[in-house]
Short mmCIF file of C-alpha atoms in Angstrom, two decimals:
data_model
loop_
_atom_site.label_atom_id
_atom_site.label_comp_id
_atom_site.label_asym_id
_atom_site.label_seq_id
_atom_site.Cartn_x
_atom_site.Cartn_y
_atom_site.Cartn_z
CA MET D 139 38.79 10.89 16.54
CA ILE D 140 40.68 7.78 17.44
CA ASP D 141 43.79 6.21 15.96
CA ILE D 142 44.13 2.53 16.83
CA ILE D 143 47.37 0.75 16.08
CA LEU D 144 46.42 -2.93 16.17
CA GLU D 145 49.05 -5.65 15.78
CA ASN D 146 48.51 -9.41 15.90
CA GLU D 147 51.85 -10.86 17.00
CA GLN D 148 50.73 -14.44 17.62
CA ASP D 149 49.78 -17.34 15.40
CA LYS D 150 48.17 -19.80 17.84
CA ILE D 151 44.58 -18.59 17.46
CA GLU D 152 43.06 -16.92 14.43
CA PHE D 153 42.45 -13.22 15.06
CA THR D 154 39.48 -12.78 12.76
CA SER D 155 38.29 -9.62 11.04
CA GLU D 156 35.18 -9.85 13.25
CA MET D 157 37.40 -9.72 16.37
CA LYS D 158 39.40 -6.84 14.93
CA ASN D 159 36.19 -4.91 14.24
CA ALA D 160 34.89 -5.65 17.74
CA VAL D 161 38.11 -4.40 19.36
CA THR D 162 37.93 -1.20 17.31
CA ASP D 163 34.23 -0.71 18.04
CA VAL D 164 34.79 -1.23 21.78
CA CYS D 165 37.57 1.38 21.84
CA ARG D 166 35.38 3.93 20.06
CA THR D 167 32.38 3.18 22.26
CA VAL D 168 34.40 3.54 25.47
CA LEU D 169 35.71 6.93 24.38
CA ASP D 170 32.19 8.02 23.36
CA GLU D 171 30.65 6.80 26.64
CA GLU D 172 33.37 8.56 28.63
CA GLN D 173 32.84 11.72 26.57
CA CYS D 174 36.55 12.09 25.79
CA ASP D 175 37.21 15.55 24.46
CA PHE D 176 40.53 14.73 22.79
CA ASN D 177 41.74 12.70 19.83
CA ALA D 178 43.26 9.51 21.22
CA GLN D 179 45.87 7.11 19.92
CA ILE D 180 45.89 3.60 21.35
CA SER D 181 48.29 0.77 20.64
CA ILE D 182 46.84 -2.73 20.95
CA THR D 183 48.97 -5.85 20.68
CA ILE D 184 47.43 -9.31 20.39
CA THR D 185 49.84 -11.92 21.69
CA ASP D 186 50.10 -15.37 23.26
CA ASN D 187 50.59 -16.65 26.81
CA ASP D 188 54.39 -16.93 26.64
CA THR D 189 54.82 -13.36 25.44
CA ILE D 190 52.35 -11.78 27.88
CA ARG D 191 54.02 -13.70 30.72
CA GLU D 192 57.37 -12.23 29.68
CA ILE D 193 55.93 -8.70 29.50
CA ASN D 194 54.21 -9.18 32.88
CA ARG D 195 57.53 -10.32 34.41
CA GLU D 196 59.53 -7.47 32.88
CA GLN D 197 57.04 -4.66 33.56
CA ARG D 198 55.36 -5.75 36.79
CA ASN D 199 57.74 -8.31 38.33
CA ILE D 200 54.92 -10.88 38.20
CA ASP D 201 56.05 -14.12 36.60
CA SER D 202 52.70 -15.45 35.43
CA VAL D 203 50.37 -15.46 32.46
CA THR D 204 47.61 -12.87 32.51
CA ASP D 205 44.80 -12.06 30.12
CA VAL D 206 45.40 -8.36 29.51
CA LEU D 207 47.87 -5.66 30.45
CA SER D 208 47.23 -1.92 30.33
CA PHE D 209 49.94 0.70 30.15
CA PRO D 210 48.35 4.14 30.50
CA MET D 211 50.24 7.18 29.29
CA LEU D 212 48.01 9.66 31.13
CA GLU D 213 47.21 10.27 34.75
CA PHE D 214 43.73 11.39 35.72
CA ASP D 215 42.57 13.42 38.71
CA ALA D 216 39.68 12.43 40.97
CA ASP D 217 37.20 14.08 38.59
CA GLY D 218 38.43 12.06 35.61
CA ASN D 219 40.31 14.92 33.95
CA ALA D 220 43.72 14.36 32.38
CA ASP D 221 46.23 15.60 34.92
CA GLY D 222 49.26 17.60 33.81
CA GLU D 223 51.23 17.20 30.60
CA TYR D 224 50.60 14.51 28.04
CA ASP D 225 52.41 13.20 25.00
CA MET D 226 51.10 13.97 21.54
CA ASP D 227 51.59 12.26 18.20
CA GLY D 228 50.48 14.92 15.78
CA ASP D 229 46.84 15.65 16.64
CA TYR D 230 46.48 12.61 18.91
CA VAL D 231 46.97 12.23 22.66
CA LEU D 232 48.91 9.03 23.32
CA LEU D 233 46.41 7.28 25.59
CA GLY D 234 48.40 4.10 26.16
CA ASP D 235 49.08 0.51 25.25
CA ILE D 236 46.97 -2.62 25.62
CA VAL D 237 48.36 -6.15 25.38
CA ILE D 238 45.88 -9.03 25.13
CA SER D 239 46.78 -12.71 25.24
CA LEU D 240 44.37 -14.20 22.73
CA GLU D 241 45.42 -17.62 23.96
CA ARG D 242 44.38 -16.77 27.55
CA ALA D 243 41.22 -15.07 26.28
CA GLY D 244 40.31 -18.34 24.55
CA GLU D 245 40.85 -20.31 27.74
CA GLN D 246 38.68 -17.86 29.69
CA ALA D 247 35.94 -17.85 27.06
CA GLU D 248 35.73 -21.62 27.41
CA GLU D 249 35.75 -21.41 31.24
CA PHE D 250 32.99 -18.78 31.26
CA GLY D 251 30.94 -20.43 28.51
CA HIS D 252 30.89 -17.59 26.00
CA SER D 253 32.59 -16.75 22.72
CA LEU D 254 36.17 -15.72 22.15
CA LEU D 255 34.80 -12.60 20.46
CA ARG D 256 32.94 -11.65 23.65
CA GLU D 257 35.98 -12.29 25.87
CA THR D 258 38.27 -10.26 23.61
CA ALA D 259 35.77 -7.39 23.54
CA PHE D 260 35.41 -7.55 27.33
CA LEU D 261 39.20 -7.45 27.85
CA THR D 262 39.42 -4.48 25.47
CA ALA D 263 36.70 -2.58 27.36
CA HIS D 264 38.33 -3.41 30.70
CA SER D 265 41.73 -2.24 29.54
CA MET D 266 40.38 0.92 27.90
CA LEU D 267 38.82 1.92 31.21
CA HIS D 268 42.21 1.43 32.87
CA LEU D 269 43.78 3.71 30.24
CA LEU D 270 41.19 6.32 31.21
CA GLY D 271 42.10 6.21 34.89
CA TYR D 272 39.67 3.63 36.30
CA ASP D 273 40.99 1.05 38.73
CA HIS D 274 39.68 -1.90 40.71
CA VAL D 275 42.73 -3.16 42.58
CA ASP D 276 41.87 -3.09 46.30
CA ASP D 277 38.88 -0.89 45.44
CA LYS D 278 35.46 -2.56 45.66
CA ALA D 279 33.61 0.59 44.53
CA GLY D 280 36.00 1.00 41.59
CA GLU D 281 35.44 -2.62 40.62
CA GLU D 282 31.66 -2.15 40.66
CA ILE D 283 31.92 0.99 38.52
CA MET D 284 34.14 -0.76 35.99
CA CYS D 285 31.81 -3.78 35.83
CA ARG D 286 28.77 -1.58 35.13
CA LYS D 287 30.62 0.40 32.46
CA GLN D 288 32.00 -2.72 30.76
CA GLU D 289 28.58 -4.34 30.55
CA LYS D 290 26.99 -1.12 29.27
CA ILE D 291 29.59 -0.84 26.51
CA LEU D 292 29.29 -4.49 25.44
CA SER D 293 25.47 -4.34 25.55
CA ALA D 294 25.47 -1.20 23.41
CA LEU D 295 27.42 -3.14 20.80
CA GLY D 296 25.22 -6.24 21.09
CA ILE D 297 28.12 -8.34 22.39
CA THR D 298 26.53 -10.70 24.88
CA ARG D 299 27.54 -13.80 26.81
CA ASP D 300 25.45 -16.02 24.51
#
């Protein structure tokens, strides 16, 4: 089971019910594909460029706008198993927090020539993989793995670049 706490805290771009459903479906599909054997709780905040820049500055000491931030609550070992203790909220493991700038997602969708729905779903998949211990920073093999997994998840949901 999955418990998704989804908050839209911006008013610059409409966060449609179709986008909300896609975000939820992506989270479920990632957990299914990764064969998670625990009930997960995920907090997702939809925000704008100014707010994500502030969060990026406060949390990472990077004073710039970004598309998505991931704040994992678990650490994973090399085999992908949750390592050590983890926080629970009732029956759910607190997997982590995702913050998406819908404003930046819109800019990127336009740059890449696909829909805002697709970009938002992609950012959700990308961030979910980070919450599950995947990384790509200074790791070419990790980046390739994440790219394959992201595309598999989006394809399974019929979310394409068209």
